[in-house]
GROMACS .gro file of C-alpha atoms in nm:
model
  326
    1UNK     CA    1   3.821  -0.301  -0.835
    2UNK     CA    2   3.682   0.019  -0.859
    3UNK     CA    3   3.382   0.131  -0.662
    4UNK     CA    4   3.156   0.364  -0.752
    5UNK     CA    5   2.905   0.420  -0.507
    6UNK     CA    6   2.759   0.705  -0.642
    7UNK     CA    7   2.426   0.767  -0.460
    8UNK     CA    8   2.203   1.022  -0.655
    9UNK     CA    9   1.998   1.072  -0.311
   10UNK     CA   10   1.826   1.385  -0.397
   11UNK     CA   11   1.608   1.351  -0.034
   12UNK     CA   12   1.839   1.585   0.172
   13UNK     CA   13   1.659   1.732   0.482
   14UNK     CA   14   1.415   1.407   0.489
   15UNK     CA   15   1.140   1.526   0.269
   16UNK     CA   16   0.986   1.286   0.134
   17UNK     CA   17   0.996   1.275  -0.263
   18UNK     CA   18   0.751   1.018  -0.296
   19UNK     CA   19   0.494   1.317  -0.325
   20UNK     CA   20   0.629   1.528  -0.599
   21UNK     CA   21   0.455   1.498  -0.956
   22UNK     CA   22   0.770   1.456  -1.127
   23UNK     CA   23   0.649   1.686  -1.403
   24UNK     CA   24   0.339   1.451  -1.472
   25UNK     CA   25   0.489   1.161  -1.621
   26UNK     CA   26   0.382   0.849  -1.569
   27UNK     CA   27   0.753   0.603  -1.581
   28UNK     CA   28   0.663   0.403  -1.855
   29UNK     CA   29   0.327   0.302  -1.723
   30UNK     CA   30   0.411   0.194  -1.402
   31UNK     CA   31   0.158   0.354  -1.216
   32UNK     CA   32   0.364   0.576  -1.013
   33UNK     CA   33   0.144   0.847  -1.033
   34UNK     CA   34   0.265   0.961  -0.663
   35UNK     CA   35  -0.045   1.198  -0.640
   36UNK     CA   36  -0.055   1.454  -0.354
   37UNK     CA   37   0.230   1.603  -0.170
   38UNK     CA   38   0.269   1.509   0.242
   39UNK     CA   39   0.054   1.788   0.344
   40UNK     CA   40  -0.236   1.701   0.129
   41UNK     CA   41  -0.221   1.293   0.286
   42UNK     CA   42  -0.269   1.457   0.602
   43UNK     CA   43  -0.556   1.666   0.547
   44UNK     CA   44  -0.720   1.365   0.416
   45UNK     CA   45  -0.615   1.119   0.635
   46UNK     CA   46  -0.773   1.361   0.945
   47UNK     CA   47  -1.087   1.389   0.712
   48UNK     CA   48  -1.164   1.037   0.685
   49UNK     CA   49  -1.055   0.963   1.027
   50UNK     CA   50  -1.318   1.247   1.159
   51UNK     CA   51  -1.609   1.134   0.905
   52UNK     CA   52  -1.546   0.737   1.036
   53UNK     CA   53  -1.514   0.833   1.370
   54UNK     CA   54  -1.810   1.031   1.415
   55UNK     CA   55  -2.053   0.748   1.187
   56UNK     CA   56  -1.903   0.412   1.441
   57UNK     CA   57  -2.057   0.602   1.716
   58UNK     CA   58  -2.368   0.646   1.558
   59UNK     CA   59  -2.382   0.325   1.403
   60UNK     CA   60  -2.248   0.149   1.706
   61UNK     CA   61  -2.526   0.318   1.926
   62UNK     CA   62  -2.874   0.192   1.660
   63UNK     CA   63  -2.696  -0.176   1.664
   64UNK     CA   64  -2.706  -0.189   2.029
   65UNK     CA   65  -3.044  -0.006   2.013
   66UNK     CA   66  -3.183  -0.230   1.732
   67UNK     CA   67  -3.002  -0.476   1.845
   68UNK     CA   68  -2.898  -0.547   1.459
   69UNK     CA   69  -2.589  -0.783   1.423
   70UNK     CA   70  -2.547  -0.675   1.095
   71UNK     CA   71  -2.530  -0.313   1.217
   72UNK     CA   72  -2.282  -0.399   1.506
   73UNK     CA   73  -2.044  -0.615   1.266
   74UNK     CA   74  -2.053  -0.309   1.012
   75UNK     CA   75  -1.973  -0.058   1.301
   76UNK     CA   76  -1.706  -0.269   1.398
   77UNK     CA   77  -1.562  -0.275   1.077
   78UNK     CA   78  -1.590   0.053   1.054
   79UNK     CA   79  -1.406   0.134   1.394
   80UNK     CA   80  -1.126  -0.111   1.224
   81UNK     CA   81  -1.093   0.137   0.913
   82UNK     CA   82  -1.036   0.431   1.155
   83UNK     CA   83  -0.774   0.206   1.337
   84UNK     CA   84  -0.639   0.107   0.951
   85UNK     CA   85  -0.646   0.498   0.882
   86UNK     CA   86  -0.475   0.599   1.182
   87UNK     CA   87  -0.170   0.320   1.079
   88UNK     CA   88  -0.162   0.415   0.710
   89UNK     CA   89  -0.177   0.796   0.810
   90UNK     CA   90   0.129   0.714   1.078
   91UNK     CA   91   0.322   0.486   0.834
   92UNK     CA   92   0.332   0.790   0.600
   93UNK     CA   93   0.450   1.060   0.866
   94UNK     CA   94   0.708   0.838   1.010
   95UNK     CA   95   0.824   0.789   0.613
   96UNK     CA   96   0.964   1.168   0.639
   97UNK     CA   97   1.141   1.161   0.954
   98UNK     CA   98   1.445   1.247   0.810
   99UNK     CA   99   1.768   0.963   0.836
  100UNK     CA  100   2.004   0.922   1.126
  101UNK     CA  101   2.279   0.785   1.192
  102UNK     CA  102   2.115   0.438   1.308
  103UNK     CA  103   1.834   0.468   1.053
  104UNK     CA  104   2.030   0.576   0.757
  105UNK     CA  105   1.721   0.534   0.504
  106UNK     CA  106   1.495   0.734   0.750
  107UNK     CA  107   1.200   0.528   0.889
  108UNK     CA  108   1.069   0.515   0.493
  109UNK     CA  109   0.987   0.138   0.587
  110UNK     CA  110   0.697   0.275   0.790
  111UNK     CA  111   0.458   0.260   0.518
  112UNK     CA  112   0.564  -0.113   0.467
  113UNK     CA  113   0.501  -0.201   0.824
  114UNK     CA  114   0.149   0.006   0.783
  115UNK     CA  115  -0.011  -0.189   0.522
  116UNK     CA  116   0.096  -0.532   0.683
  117UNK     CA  117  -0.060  -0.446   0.944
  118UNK     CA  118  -0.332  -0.323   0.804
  119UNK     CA  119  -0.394  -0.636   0.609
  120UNK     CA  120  -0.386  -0.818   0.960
  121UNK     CA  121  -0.611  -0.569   1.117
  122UNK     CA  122  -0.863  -0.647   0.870
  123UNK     CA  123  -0.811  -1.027   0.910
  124UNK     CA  124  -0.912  -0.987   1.270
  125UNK     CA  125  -1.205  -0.783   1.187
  126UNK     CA  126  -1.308  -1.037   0.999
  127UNK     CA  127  -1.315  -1.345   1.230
  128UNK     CA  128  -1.506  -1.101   1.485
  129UNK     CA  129  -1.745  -1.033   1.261
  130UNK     CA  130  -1.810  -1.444   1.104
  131UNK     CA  131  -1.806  -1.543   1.477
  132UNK     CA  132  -2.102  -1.283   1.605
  133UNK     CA  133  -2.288  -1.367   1.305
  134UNK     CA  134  -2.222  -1.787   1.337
  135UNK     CA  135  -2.351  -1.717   1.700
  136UNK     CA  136  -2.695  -1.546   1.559
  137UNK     CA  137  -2.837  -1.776   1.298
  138UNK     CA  138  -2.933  -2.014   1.652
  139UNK     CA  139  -3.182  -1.747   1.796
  140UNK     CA  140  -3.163  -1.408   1.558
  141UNK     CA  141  -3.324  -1.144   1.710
  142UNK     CA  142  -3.646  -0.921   1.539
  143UNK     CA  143  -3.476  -0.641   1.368
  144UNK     CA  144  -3.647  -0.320   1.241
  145UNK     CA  145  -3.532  -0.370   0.912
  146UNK     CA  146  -3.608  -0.013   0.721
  147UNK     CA  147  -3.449   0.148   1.075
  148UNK     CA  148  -3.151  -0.084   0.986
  149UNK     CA  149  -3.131  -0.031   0.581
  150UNK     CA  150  -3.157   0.392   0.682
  151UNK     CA  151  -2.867   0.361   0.938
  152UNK     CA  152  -2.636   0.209   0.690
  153UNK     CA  153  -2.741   0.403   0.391
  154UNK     CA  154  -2.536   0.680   0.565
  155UNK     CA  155  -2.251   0.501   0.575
  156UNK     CA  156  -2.235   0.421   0.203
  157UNK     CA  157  -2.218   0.843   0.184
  158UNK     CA  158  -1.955   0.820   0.484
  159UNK     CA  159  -1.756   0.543   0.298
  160UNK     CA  160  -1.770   0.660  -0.055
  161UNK     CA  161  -1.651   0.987   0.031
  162UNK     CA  162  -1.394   0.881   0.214
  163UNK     CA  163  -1.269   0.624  -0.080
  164UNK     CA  164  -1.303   0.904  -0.294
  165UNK     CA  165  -1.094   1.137  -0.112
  166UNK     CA  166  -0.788   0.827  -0.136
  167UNK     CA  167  -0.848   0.695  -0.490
  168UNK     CA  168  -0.598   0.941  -0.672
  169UNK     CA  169  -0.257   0.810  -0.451
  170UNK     CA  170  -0.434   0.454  -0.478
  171UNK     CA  171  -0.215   0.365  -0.804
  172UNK     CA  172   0.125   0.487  -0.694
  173UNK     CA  173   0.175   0.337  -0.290
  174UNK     CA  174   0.003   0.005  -0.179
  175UNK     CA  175  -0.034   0.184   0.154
  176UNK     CA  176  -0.261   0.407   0.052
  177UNK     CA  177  -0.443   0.125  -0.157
  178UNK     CA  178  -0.481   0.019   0.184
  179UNK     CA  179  -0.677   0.240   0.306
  180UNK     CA  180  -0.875   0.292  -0.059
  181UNK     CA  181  -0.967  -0.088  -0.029
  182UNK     CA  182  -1.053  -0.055   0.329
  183UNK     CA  183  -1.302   0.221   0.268
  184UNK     CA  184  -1.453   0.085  -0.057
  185UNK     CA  185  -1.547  -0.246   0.113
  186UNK     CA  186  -1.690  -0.051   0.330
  187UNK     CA  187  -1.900   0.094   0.118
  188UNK     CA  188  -1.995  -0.256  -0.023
  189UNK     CA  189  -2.068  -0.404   0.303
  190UNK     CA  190  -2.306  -0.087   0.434
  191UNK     CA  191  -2.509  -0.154   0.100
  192UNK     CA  192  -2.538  -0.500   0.228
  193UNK     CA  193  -2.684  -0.400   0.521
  194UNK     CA  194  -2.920  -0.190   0.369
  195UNK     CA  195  -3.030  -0.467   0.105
  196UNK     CA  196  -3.027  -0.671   0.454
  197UNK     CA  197  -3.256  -0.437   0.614
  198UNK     CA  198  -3.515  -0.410   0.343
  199UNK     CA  199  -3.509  -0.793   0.291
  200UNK     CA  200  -3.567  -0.811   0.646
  201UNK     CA  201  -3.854  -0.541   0.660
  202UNK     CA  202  -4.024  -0.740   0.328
  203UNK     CA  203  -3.993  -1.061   0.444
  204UNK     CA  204  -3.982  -1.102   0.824
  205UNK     CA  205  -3.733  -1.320   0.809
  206UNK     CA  206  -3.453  -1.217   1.115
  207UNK     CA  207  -3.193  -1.493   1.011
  208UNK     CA  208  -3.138  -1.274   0.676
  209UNK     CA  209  -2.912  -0.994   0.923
  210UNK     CA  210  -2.647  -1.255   1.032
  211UNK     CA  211  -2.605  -1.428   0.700
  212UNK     CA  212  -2.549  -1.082   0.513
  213UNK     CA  213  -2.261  -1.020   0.826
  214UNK     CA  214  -2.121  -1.367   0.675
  215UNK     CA  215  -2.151  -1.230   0.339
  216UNK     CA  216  -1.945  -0.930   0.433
  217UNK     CA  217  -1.667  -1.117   0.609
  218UNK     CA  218  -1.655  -1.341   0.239
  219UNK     CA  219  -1.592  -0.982   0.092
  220UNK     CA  220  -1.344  -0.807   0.298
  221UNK     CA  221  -1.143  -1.137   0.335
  222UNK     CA  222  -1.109  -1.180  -0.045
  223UNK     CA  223  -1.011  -0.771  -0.051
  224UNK     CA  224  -0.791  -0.804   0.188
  225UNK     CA  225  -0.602  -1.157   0.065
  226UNK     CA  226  -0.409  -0.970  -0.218
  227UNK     CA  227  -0.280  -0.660  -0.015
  228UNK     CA  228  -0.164  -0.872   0.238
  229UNK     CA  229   0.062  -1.114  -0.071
  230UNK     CA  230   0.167  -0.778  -0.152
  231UNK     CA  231   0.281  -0.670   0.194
  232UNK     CA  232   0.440  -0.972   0.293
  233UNK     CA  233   0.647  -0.939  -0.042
  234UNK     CA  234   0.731  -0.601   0.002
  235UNK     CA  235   0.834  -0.683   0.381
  236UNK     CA  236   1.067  -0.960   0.199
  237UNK     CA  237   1.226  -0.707  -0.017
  238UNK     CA  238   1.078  -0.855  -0.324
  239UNK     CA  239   1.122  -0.684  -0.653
  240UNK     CA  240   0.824  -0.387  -0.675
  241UNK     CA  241   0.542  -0.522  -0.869
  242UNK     CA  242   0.542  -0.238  -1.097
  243UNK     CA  243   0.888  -0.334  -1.226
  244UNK     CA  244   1.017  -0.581  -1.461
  245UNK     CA  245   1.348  -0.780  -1.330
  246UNK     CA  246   1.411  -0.854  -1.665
  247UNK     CA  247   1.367  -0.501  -1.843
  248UNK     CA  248   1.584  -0.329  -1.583
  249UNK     CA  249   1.851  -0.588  -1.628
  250UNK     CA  250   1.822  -0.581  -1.975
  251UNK     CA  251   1.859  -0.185  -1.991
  252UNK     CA  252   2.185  -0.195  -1.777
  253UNK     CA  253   2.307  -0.464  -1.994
  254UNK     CA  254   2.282  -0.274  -2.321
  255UNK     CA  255   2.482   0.041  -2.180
  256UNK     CA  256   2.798   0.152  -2.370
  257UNK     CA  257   3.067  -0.079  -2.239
  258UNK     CA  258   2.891  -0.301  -2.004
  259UNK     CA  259   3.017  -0.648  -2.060
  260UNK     CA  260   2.795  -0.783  -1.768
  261UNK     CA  261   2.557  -0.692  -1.495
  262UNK     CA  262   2.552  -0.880  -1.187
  263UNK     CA  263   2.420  -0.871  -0.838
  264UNK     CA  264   2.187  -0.624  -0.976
  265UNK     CA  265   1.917  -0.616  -0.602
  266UNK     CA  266   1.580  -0.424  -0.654
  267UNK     CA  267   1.365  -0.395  -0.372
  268UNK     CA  268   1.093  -0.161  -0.246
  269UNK     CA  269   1.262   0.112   0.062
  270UNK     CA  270   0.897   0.237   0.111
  271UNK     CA  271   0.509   0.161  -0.052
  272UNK     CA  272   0.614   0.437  -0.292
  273UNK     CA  273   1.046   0.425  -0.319
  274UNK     CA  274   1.241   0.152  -0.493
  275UNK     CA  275   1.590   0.088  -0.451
  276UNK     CA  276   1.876  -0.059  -0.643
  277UNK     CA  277   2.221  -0.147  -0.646
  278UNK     CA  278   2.363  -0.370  -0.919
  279UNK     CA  279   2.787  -0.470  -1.024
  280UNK     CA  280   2.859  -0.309  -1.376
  281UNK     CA  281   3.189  -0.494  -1.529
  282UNK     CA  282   3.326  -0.281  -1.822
  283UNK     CA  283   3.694  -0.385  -1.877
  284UNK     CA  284   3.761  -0.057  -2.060
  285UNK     CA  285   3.762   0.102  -1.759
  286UNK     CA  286   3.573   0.364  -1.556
  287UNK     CA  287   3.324   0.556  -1.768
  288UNK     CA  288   3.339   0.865  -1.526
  289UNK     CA  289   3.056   1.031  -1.326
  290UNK     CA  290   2.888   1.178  -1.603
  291UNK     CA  291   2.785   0.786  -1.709
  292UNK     CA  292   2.666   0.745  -1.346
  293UNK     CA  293   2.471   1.028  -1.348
  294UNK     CA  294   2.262   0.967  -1.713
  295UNK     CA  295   2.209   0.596  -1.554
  296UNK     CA  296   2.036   0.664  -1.264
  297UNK     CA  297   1.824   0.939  -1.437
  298UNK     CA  298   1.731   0.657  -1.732
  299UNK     CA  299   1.602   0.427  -1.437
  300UNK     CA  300   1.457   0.702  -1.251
  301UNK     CA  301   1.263   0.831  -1.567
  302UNK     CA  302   1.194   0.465  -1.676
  303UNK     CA  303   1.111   0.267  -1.388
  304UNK     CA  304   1.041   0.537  -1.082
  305UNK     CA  305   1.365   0.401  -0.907
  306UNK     CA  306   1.504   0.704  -0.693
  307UNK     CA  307   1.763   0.559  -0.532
  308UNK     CA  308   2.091   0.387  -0.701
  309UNK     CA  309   2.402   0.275  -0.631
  310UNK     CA  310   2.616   0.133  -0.891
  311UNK     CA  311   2.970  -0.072  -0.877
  312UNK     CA  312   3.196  -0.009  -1.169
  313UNK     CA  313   3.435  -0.319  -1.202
  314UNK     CA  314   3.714  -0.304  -1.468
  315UNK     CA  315   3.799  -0.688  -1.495
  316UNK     CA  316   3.577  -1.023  -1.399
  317UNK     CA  317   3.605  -1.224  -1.122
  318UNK     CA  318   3.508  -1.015  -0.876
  319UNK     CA  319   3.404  -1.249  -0.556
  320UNK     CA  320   3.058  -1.147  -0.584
  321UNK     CA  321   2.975  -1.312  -0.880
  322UNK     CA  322   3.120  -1.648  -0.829
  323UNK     CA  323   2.940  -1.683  -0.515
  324UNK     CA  324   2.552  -1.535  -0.544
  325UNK     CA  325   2.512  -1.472  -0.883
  326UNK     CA  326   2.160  -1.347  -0.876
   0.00000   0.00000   0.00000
């Protein structure tokens, strides 16, 4: 049978194209907007990790001072975002180290392996947190609430910004949704502590600081539930969420000459680059390069997939099919 593993691969010299614009277009509403180009990721990713960085120490140092739980668990959440950005922002740099000979697709998986763990990191931040706060409600300490509530105001500013500075790549690459989610519960859980510290300062009540810690472990865990479904799939090589099975199938199906399409395998390389390879059977023979070519720009243009390898078979009964027809 004929093979035709013709593998449009337009990624010579490693760079990555998961940040061009692609003129703008938006792949049949798939959200693969892929934003900013490498250099602009790093700029931000040093940004955030500077602003976070410099706010855990500060917030770290009232908690202890204070000696606010609520202040502590947010600090230590906090310190786990600059951990989370740190991952996220090394996921993507490893992603375009170019490929060798023993990693042949480059380490694009990186950004995978970034958002799992990610997703874990934040699991563990949570059960920290839960446990301090489970610990308090038996003797809670007297907490100066407004001291508390003007401590964490900054880091809704601190937070914010950062989210801000990630929520245009946040549609296109679940990696940097990691990070976007990560900094926007932030945000959440600082204005918690605030509302915390003002309920505190109006009521007198100390058990009010480890129940809003509780509170903000029941937010983060519910955030970070659905990225880490997403990771595992992705890990699993499960078919990108932004892409229909069915469509893509479908399209290849209805192509001059196809009689059938089988062992057709989409799965995500990186957060941001699908791949697919898929057995064409047209018994009148080869249709030539030029057929190759206008099929992987369709599914490039139509469903952001960047990398394809096609089989051309002339006549059924290829072994394949028989045995794992997909």
């Amino acid at each position: 049978m004929a093979h035709a593993h013709h593998h449009h691969d337009h990624d010579h010299g490693g760079h990555d194209h998961g940040g061009h614009d692609h003129g703008g277009h938006d792949h049949g509403g798939h959200g693969h907007h892929h934003a900013a180009p490498p250099e602009r990721w790093d700029t931000i990713f040093a940004i955030g990790i500077a602003l976070n960085l410099a706010y855990v120490v500060a917030e770290a140092a009232a908690g202890f001072l204070y000696d606010s739980v609520a202040l502590l668990a947010d600090a230590g959440h906090n310190l786990s975002d600059v951990l989370g950005l740190a991952i996220a922002w090394g996921g993507a740099a490893l992603a375009r180290a170019a490929p060798s000979k023993r990693f042949t697709y480059g380490l694009k998986g990186s950004t995978i392996l970034a958002a799992l763990a990610n997703a874990l990191l934040l699991l563990v931040a949570i059960g920290a947190i839960a446990a301090e706060a489970v610990q308090r409600f038996g003797d809670a300490p007297r907490v100066p609430g407004l001291t508390v509530s003007a401590v964490a105001a900054a880091g809704i500013v601190v937070n914010a910004v950062t989210a801000w500075l990630f929520a245009r790549g946040r549609h296109g690459d679940v990696n940097v949704r990691g990070a976007y989610l990560h900094m926007l519960a932030d945000a959440i859980v600082s204005a918690g502590v605030v509302a915390a510290g003002v309920a505190i300062w109006w009521t007198g009540a100390a058990w009010i600081d480890p129940l809003v810690s509780l509170a903000i472990a029941v937010v983060i865990f519910w955030q970070t539930w659905g990225l880490l479904r997403e990771t595992v799939e992705m890990s699993l090589a499960a078919v990108p969420r932004g892409i229909d099975y069915d469509r893509v199938q479908g399209a290849l199906a209805a192509l001059p000459g196809v009689a059938a399409v089988h062992d057709l395998h989409i799965w995500p390389m990186s957060t941001t680059e699908p791949s697919l390879t898929a057995h064409l059977l047209i018994p009148t023979g080869h249709p030539g390069d030029d057929f190759l070519i206008a099929v992987q720009e369709r599914l490039h243009h139509d469903f952001g997939i960047g990398h394809v390898t096609l089989q051309i078979e002339t006549r059924s009964g290829c072994l394949a099919a028989d045995h794992h027809r997909v």
